[in-house]
Short mmCIF file of C-alpha atoms in Angstrom, two decimals:
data_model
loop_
_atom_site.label_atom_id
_atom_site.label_comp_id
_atom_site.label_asym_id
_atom_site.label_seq_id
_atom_site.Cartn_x
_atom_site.Cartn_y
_atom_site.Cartn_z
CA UNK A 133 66.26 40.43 97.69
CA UNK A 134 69.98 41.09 96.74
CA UNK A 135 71.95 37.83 94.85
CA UNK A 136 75.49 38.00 93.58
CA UNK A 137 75.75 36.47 90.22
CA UNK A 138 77.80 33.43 89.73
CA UNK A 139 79.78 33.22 86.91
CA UNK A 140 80.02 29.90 85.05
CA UNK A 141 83.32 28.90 82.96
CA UNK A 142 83.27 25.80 80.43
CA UNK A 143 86.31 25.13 78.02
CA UNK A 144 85.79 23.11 75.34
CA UNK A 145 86.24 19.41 76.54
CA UNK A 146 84.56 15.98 76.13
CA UNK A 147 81.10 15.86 77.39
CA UNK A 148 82.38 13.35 80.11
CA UNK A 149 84.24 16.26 81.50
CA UNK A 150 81.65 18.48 81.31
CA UNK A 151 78.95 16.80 82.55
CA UNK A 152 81.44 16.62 85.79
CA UNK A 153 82.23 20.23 86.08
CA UNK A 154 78.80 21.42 85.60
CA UNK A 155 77.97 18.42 88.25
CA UNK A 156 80.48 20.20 90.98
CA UNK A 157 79.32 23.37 89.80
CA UNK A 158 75.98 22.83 90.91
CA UNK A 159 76.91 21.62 94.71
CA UNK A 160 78.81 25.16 94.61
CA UNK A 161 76.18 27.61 93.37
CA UNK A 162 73.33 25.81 95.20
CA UNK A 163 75.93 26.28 98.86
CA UNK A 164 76.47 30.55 97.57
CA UNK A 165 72.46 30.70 96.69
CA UNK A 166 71.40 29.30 100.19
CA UNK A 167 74.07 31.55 101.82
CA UNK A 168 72.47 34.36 99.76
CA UNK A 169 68.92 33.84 100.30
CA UNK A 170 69.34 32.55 103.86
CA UNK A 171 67.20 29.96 102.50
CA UNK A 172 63.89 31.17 101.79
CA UNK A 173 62.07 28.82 99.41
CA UNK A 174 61.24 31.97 97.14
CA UNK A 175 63.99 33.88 96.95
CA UNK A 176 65.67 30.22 96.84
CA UNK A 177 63.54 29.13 93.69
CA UNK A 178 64.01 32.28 91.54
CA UNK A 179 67.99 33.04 92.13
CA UNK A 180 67.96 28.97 91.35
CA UNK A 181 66.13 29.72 88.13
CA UNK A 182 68.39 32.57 87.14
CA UNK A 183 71.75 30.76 87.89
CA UNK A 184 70.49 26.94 85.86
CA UNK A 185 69.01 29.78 83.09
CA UNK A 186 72.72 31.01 82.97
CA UNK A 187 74.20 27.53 83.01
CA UNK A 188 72.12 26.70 79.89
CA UNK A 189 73.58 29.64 78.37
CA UNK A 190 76.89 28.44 78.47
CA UNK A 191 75.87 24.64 77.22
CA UNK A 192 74.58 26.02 74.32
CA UNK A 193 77.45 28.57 73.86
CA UNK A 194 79.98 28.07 70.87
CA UNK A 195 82.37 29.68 71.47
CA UNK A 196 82.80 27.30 74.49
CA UNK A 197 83.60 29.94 76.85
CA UNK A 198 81.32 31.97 79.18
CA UNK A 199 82.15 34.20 82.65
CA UNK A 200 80.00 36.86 84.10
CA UNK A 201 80.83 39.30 87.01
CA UNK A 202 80.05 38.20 90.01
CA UNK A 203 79.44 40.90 92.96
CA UNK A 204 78.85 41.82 96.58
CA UNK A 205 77.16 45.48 97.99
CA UNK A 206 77.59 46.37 101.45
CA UNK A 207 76.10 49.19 103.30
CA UNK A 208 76.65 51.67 106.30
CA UNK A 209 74.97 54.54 107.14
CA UNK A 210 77.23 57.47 106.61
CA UNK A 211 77.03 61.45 108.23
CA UNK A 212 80.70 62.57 108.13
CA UNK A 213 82.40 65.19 105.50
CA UNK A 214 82.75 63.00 101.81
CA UNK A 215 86.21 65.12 101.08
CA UNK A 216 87.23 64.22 104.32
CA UNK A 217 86.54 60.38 103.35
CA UNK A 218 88.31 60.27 100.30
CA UNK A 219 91.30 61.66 101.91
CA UNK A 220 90.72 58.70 104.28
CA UNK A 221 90.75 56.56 101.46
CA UNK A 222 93.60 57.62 99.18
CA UNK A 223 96.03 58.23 102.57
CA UNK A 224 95.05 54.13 103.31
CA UNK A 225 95.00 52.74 99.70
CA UNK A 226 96.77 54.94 97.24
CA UNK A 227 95.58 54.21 93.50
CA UNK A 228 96.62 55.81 89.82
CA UNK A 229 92.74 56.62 89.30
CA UNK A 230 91.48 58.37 92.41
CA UNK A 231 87.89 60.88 92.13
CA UNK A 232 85.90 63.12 94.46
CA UNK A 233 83.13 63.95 92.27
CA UNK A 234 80.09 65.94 93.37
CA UNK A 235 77.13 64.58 91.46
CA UNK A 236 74.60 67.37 93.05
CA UNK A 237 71.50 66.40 95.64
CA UNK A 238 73.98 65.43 97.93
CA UNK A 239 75.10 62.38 95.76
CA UNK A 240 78.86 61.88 96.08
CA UNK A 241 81.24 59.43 94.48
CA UNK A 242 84.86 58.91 96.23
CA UNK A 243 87.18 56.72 93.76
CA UNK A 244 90.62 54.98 94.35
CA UNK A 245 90.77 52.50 91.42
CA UNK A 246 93.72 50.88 90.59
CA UNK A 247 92.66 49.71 86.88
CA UNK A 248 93.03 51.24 83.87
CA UNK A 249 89.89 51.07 81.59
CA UNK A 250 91.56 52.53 78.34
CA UNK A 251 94.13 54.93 77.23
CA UNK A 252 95.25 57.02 74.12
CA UNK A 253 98.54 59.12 73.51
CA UNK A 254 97.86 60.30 69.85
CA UNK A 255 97.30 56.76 67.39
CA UNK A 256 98.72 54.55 70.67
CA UNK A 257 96.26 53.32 72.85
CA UNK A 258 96.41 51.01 76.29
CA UNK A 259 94.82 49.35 78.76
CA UNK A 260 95.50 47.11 81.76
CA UNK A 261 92.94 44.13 82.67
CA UNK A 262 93.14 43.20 85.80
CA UNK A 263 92.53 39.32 87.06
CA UNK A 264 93.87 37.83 90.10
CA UNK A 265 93.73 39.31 93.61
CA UNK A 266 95.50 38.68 97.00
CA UNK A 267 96.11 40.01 100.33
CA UNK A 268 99.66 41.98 100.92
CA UNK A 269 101.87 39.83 103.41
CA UNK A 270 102.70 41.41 106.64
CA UNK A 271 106.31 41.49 105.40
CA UNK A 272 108.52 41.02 102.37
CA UNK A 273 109.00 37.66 102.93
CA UNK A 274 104.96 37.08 103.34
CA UNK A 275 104.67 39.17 99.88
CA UNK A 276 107.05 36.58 98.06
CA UNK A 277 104.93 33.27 99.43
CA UNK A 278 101.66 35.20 98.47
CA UNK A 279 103.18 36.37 94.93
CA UNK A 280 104.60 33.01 94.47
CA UNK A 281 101.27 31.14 94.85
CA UNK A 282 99.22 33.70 92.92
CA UNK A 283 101.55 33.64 89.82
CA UNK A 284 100.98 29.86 89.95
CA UNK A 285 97.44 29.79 90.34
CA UNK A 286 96.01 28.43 87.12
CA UNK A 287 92.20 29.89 88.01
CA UNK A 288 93.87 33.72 87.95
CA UNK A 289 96.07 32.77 84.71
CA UNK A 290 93.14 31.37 83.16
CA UNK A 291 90.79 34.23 83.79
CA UNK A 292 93.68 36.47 82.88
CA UNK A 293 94.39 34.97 79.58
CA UNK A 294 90.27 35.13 78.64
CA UNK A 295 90.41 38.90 79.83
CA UNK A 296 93.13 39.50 77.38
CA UNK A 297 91.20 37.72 74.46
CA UNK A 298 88.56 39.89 74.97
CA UNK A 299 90.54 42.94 75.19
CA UNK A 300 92.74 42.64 72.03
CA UNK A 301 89.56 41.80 70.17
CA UNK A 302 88.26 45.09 71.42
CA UNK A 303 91.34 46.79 70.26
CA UNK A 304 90.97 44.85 66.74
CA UNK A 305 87.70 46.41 65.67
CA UNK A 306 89.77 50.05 65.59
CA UNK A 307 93.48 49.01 65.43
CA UNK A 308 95.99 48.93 63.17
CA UNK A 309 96.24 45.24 61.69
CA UNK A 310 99.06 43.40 63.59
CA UNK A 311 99.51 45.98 65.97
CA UNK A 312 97.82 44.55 68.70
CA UNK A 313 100.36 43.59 71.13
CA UNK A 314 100.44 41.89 74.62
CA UNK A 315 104.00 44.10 76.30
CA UNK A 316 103.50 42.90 80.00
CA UNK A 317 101.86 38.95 80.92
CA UNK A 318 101.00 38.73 84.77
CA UNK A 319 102.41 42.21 85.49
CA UNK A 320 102.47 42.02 89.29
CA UNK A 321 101.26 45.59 91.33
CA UNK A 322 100.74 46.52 94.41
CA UNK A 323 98.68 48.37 96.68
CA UNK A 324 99.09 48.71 100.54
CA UNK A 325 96.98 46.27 100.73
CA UNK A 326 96.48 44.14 97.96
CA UNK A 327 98.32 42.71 94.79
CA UNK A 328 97.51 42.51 91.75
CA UNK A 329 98.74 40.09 87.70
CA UNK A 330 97.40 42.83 85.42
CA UNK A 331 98.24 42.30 81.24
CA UNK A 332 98.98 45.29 79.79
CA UNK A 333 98.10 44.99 76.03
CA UNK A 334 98.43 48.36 73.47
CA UNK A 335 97.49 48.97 69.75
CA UNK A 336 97.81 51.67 66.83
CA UNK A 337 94.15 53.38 65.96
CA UNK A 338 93.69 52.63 62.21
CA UNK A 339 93.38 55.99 60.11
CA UNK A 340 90.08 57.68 60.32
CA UNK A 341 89.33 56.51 64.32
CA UNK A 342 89.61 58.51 67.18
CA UNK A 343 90.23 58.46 70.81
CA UNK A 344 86.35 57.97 71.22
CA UNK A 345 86.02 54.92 69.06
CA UNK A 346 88.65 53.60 71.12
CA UNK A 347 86.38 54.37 74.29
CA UNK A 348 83.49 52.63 72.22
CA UNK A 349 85.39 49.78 71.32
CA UNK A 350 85.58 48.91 74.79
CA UNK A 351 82.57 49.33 76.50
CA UNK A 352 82.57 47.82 78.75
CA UNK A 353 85.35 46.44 80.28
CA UNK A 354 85.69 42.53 80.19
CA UNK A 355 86.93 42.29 83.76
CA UNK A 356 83.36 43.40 85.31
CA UNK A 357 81.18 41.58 82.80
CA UNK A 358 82.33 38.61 81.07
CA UNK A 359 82.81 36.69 77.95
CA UNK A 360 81.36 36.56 75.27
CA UNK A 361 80.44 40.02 76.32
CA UNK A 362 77.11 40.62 74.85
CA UNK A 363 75.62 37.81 76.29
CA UNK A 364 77.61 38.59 79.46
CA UNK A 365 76.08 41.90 79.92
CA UNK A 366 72.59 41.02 78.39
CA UNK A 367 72.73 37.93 81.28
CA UNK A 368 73.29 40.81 83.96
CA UNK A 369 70.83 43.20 82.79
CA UNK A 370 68.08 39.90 83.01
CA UNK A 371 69.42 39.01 86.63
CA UNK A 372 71.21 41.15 88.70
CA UNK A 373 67.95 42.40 91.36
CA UNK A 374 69.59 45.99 91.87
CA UNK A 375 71.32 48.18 89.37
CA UNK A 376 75.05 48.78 89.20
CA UNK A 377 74.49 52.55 88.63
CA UNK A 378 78.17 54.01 88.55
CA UNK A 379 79.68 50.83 89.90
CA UNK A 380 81.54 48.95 86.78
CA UNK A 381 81.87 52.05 84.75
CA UNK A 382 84.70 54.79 83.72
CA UNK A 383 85.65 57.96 84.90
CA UNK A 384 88.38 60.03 83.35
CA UNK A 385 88.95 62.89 80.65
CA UNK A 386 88.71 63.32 76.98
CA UNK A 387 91.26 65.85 76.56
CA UNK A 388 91.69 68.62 73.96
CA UNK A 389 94.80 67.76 72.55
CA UNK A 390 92.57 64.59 71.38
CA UNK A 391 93.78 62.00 74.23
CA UNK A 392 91.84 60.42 76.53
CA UNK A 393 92.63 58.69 79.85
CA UNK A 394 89.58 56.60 81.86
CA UNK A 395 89.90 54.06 84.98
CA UNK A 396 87.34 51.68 85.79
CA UNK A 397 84.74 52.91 88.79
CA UNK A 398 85.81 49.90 91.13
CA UNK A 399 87.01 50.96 94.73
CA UNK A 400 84.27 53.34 94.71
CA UNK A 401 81.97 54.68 97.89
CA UNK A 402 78.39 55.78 96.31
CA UNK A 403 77.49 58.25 98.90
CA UNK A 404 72.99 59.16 99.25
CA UNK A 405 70.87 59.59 101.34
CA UNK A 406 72.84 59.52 104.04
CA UNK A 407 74.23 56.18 103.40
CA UNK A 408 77.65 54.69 102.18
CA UNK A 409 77.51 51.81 99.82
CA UNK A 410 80.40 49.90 98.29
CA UNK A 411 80.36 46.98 95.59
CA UNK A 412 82.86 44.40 94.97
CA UNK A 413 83.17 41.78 92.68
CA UNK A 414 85.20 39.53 91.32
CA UNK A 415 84.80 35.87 88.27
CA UNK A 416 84.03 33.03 88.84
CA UNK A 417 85.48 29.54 86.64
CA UNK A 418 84.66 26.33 86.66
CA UNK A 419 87.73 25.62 89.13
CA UNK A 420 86.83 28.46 91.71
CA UNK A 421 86.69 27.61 95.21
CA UNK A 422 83.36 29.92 96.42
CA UNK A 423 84.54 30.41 99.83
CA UNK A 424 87.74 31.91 98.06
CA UNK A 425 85.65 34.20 95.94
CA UNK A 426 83.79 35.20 99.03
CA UNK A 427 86.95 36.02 100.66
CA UNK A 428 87.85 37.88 97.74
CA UNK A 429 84.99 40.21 97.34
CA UNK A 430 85.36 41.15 101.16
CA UNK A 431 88.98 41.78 100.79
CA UNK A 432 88.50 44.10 97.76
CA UNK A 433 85.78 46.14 99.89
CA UNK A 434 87.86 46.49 103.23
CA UNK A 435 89.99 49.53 102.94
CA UNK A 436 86.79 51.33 101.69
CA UNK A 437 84.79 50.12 104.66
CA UNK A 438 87.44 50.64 107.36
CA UNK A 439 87.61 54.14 105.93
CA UNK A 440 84.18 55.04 105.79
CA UNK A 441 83.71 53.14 109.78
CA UNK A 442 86.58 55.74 111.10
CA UNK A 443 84.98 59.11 111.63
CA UNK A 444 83.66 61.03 114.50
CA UNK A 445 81.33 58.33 116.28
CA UNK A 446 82.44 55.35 114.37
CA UNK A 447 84.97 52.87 115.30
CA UNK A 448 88.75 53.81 114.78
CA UNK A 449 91.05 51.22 112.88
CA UNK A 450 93.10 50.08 115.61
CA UNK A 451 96.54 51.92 115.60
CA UNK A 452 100.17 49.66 115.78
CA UNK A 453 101.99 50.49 118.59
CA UNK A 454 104.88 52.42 118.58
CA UNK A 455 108.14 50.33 118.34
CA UNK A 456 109.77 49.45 121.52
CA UNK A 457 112.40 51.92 123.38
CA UNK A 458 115.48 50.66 124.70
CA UNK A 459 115.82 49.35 128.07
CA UNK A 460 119.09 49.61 129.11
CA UNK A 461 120.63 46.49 127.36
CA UNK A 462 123.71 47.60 126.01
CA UNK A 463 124.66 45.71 122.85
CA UNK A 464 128.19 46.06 121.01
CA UNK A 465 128.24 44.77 117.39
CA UNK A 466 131.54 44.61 115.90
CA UNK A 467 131.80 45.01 112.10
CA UNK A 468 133.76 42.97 110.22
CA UNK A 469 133.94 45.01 107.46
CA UNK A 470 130.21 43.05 106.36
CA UNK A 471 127.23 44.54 104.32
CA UNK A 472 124.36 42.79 106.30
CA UNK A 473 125.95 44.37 110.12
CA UNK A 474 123.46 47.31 110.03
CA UNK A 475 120.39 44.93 109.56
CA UNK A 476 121.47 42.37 112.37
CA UNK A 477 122.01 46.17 114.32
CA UNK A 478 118.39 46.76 113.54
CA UNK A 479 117.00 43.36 115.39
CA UNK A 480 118.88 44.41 118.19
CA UNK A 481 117.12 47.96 118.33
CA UNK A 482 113.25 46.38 117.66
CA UNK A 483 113.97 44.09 120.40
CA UNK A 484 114.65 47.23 122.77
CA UNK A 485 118.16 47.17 123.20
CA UNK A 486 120.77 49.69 123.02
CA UNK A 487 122.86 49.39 120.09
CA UNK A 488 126.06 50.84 119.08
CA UNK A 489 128.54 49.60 116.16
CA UNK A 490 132.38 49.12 115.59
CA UNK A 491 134.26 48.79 112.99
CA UNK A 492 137.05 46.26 113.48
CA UNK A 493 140.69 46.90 111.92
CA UNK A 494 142.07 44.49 109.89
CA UNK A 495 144.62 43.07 111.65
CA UNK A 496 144.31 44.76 114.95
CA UNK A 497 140.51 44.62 116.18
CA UNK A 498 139.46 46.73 118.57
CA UNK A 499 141.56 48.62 121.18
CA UNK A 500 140.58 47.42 124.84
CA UNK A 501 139.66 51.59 125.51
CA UNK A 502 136.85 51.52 122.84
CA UNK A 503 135.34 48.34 124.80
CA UNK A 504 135.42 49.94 128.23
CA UNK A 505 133.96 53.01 126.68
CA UNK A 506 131.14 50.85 125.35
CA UNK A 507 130.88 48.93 128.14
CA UNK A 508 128.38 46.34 126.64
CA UNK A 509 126.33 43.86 128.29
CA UNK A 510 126.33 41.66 125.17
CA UNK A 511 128.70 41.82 122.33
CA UNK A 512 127.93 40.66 119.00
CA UNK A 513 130.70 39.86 116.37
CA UNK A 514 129.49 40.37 113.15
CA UNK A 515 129.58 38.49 110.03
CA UNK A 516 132.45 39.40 107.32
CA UNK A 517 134.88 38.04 104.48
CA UNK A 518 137.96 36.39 104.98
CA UNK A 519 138.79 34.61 108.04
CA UNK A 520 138.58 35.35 112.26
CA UNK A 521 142.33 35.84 112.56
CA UNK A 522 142.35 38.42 110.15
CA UNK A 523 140.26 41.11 112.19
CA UNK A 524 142.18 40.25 115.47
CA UNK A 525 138.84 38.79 116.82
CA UNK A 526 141.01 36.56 119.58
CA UNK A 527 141.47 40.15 121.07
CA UNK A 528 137.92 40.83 121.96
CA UNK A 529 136.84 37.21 123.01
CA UNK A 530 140.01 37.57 125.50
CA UNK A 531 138.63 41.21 126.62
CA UNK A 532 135.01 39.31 127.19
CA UNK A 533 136.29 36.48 128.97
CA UNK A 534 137.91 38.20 131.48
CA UNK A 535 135.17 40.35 132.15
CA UNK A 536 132.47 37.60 131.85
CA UNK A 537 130.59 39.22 129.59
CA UNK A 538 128.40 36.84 127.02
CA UNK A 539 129.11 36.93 123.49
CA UNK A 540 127.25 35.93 120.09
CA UNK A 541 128.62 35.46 117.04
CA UNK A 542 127.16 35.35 113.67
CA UNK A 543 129.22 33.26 110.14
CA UNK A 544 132.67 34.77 110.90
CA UNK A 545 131.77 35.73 114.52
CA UNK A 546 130.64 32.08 115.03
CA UNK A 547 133.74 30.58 113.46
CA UNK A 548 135.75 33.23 115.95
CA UNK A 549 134.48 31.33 118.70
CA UNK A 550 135.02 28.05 117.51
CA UNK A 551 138.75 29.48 116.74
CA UNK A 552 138.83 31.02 120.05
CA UNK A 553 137.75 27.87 122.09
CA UNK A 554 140.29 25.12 119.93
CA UNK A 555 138.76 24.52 116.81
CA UNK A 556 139.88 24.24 113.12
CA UNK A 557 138.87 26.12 110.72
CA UNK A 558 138.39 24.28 107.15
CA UNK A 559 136.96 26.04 103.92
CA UNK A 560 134.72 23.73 101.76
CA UNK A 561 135.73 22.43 98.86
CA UNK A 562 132.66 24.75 96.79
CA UNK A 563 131.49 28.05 97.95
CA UNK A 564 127.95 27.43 100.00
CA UNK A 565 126.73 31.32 100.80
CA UNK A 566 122.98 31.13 100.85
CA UNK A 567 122.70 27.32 100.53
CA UNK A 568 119.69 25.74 102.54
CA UNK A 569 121.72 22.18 104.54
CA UNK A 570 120.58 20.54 107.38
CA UNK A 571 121.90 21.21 110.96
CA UNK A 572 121.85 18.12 113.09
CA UNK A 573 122.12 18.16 117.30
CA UNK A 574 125.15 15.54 117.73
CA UNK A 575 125.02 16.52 122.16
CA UNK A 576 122.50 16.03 124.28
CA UNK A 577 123.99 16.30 127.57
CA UNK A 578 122.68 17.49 130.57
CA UNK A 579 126.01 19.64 130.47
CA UNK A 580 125.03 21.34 127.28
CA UNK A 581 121.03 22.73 127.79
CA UNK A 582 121.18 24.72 124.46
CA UNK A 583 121.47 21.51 122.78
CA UNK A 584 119.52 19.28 125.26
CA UNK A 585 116.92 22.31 125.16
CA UNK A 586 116.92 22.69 121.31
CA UNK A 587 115.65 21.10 118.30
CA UNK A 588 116.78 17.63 116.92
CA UNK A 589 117.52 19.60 113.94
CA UNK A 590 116.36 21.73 111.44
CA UNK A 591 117.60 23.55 108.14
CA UNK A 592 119.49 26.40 107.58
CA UNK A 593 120.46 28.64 104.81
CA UNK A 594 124.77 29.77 104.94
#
């Protein structure tokens, strides 16, 4: 029988409050035991008995604050080359601490961790908790939303700020007094993958320690036990039902020069016996959601396991396709002398058509050669500064209308058309580039089906 450990948070509160948390946190660990035990009675009653022990534990606890590591193994059987594996798994998730190491007997260990454990440069040492995970968007815009609600989670800031604790009080049993310093809060970094709020928190080694006290000092890392640490680890060693073995460790160098350099043995494959297994884990507080922490653990483990499935026999992770060619739209975007005219060219081409740019003069526009040369089935006038009349724009809506060919026009293009077809042009009283306003359908007609067909209205940045 296999049973993650979950982790159990209490701040110091009023006994009201904790009575409630501990009430909540007992409908949650008594849903993740029955998920882990598939609820045999057994297995039920003794990973019940280990989780209440550890709730006890933290009732009892003074310093009012207790987390331990919580943590999922998977398994696959496993016949290809290991080198060829970690190259696999540093080509799909590149990471500052990455390891091939050859243990003998056909034991293997493939590495890509992205946290530091600890590090010295002469009397300056470092290191990097890490707390607070989350899935890479599909696209920069995805990234921000996903960035945005993991800086704000209080649960990762929380178990950030009790990793940090931990770690400067590691750094204080060998540091220079007052030297302890916190340089980076909620660092943000990024994998292809995943993101990461990492602290990065340094200190001065007092006179008389040495890049191996510092590695002492340490042991082992807050992020994959808990707090208070002793009783964290001593909890684990009592409960966990299968040994870590290299999982939760360091790997590195102690170098001659007297420096040292170690990363934390997370991301790891252990490779025996013809079988692949990876661990992942992650802490739980009182405010954690499990299904979250679930989620978590399985999103920590997935590069590895999508690596290790794609070899000779196994499944293949499923390829994108390539981007579309074009076909046969011709698309003329004239440049208005704008900075943004090469990304709007850029839709264009991922939607397949066939793009080709033009700067407009000032004054001028476009000779009526250049269009026939193009000869576009769209034309696209391009944002820019100033105003329509200034880049002769009346001379290529002229050139379109006679020859019926559509055009779209985007901020200065958009006003050329409204120029074009009889409107006035006003400026606003206040400059409004980038400002979210509403945009409000004011015809309905039958006559006009881009309105009729359209939203009521929606918002829209200028």
């Amino acid at each position: 029988m296999s049973h993650r450990i979950v982790p159990v948070h209490v701040g110091r509160s009023s006994n009201v409050h904790r009575e409630h948390i501990q009430t909540n946190r007992t409908l949650q660990i008594e849903a993740v035991l029955r998920q882990d035990t598939g609820g045999n009675p057994r297995l039920l009653g003794a990973a019940r008995a280990s989780v209440f022990t550890a709730r006890e534990v933290v009732r009892e606890e003074p310093a009012g604050r207790l987390s331990f590591g919580g943590r999922q193994s998977y398994e696959r059987a496993f016949t290809d080359s290991p080198s060829a594996l970690y190259e696999r798994v540093l080509a799909a998730n590149p990471a500052p601490y990455a390891a091939h190491l050859n243990l003998g007997r056909a034991e293997h260990l493939v590495i890509v961790s992205p946290e530091l454990f600890v590090r010295s440069r002469g009397r300056r040492i470092e290191s990097a908790p890490i707390a607070g995970t989350a899935a890479r968007g599909a696209n920069a815009i995805e990234d921000f939303q996903i960035l945005r609600d993991l800086l704000l989670s209080d649960k990762a800031d929380s178990e950030l700020v009790m990793c940090t604790d931990v770690d400067r009080n590691d750094k204080s049993l060998v540091c220079e007094p007052g030297s302890v310093q916190v340089i980076a809060h909620r660092d943000v970094e990024t994998t292809p993958r995943l993101m990461h709020t990492v602290e990065h928190i340094t200190g001065t080694l007092r006179d008389g320690y040495s890049a191996l006290d510092a590695f002492i000092s340490h042991m082992w890392a807050v992020t994959v036990t808990g707090a208070p640490k002793i009783g964290a680890m001593q909890f684990i060693e009592a409960t966990e039902t299968s040994a870590r073995g290299w999982y939760a460790g360091a790997f590195g160098a102690f170098l001659c020069n007297g420096d040292m350099d170690f990363g934390i043995t997370i991301r790891a494959v252990h490779l025996v016996d013809g079988m692949a297994r990876v661990r992942a884990g992650n802490s739980l507080l009182a405010r954690s959601v499990t299904a979250y922490e679930e989620a978590e653990c399985a999103l920590k483990a997935a590069a590895l396991l999508d690596a290790i499935d794609q070899h000779p026999g196994g499944p293949d992770l499923e390829v994108p396709p390539d981007p579309p060619t074009p076909q046969g739209l011709r698309v003329l975007i004239v440049d208005h002398e704008d900075s943004f005219v090469h990304t709007l060219a850029d839709y264009f081409r991922r939607a397949g058509c066939d793009t080709t740019t033009i700067r407009s003069d000032r004054g001028t526009g476009i000779a009526e050669a250049f269009l026939d040369q193009a000869s576009p089935d769209l034309i696209v006038l391009s944002p820019g500064p100033g105003s329509p009349g200034e880049f002769g724009t009346g001379r290529v809506l002229a050139y379109a209308t006679s020859r019926r060919i559509p055009v779209f026009g985007v901020c200065l293009g958009m006003q050329a058309i409204g120029e074009y077809l009889g409107a006035e042009l006003k400026p606003l009283p206040a400059p409004a580039h980038g400002v979210r306003s509403a945009v409000s359908r004011i015809d309905a007609s039958e006559s006009n089906r881009l309105a009729a067909d359209g939203p009521r209205g929606l918002d829209a940045a200028s």
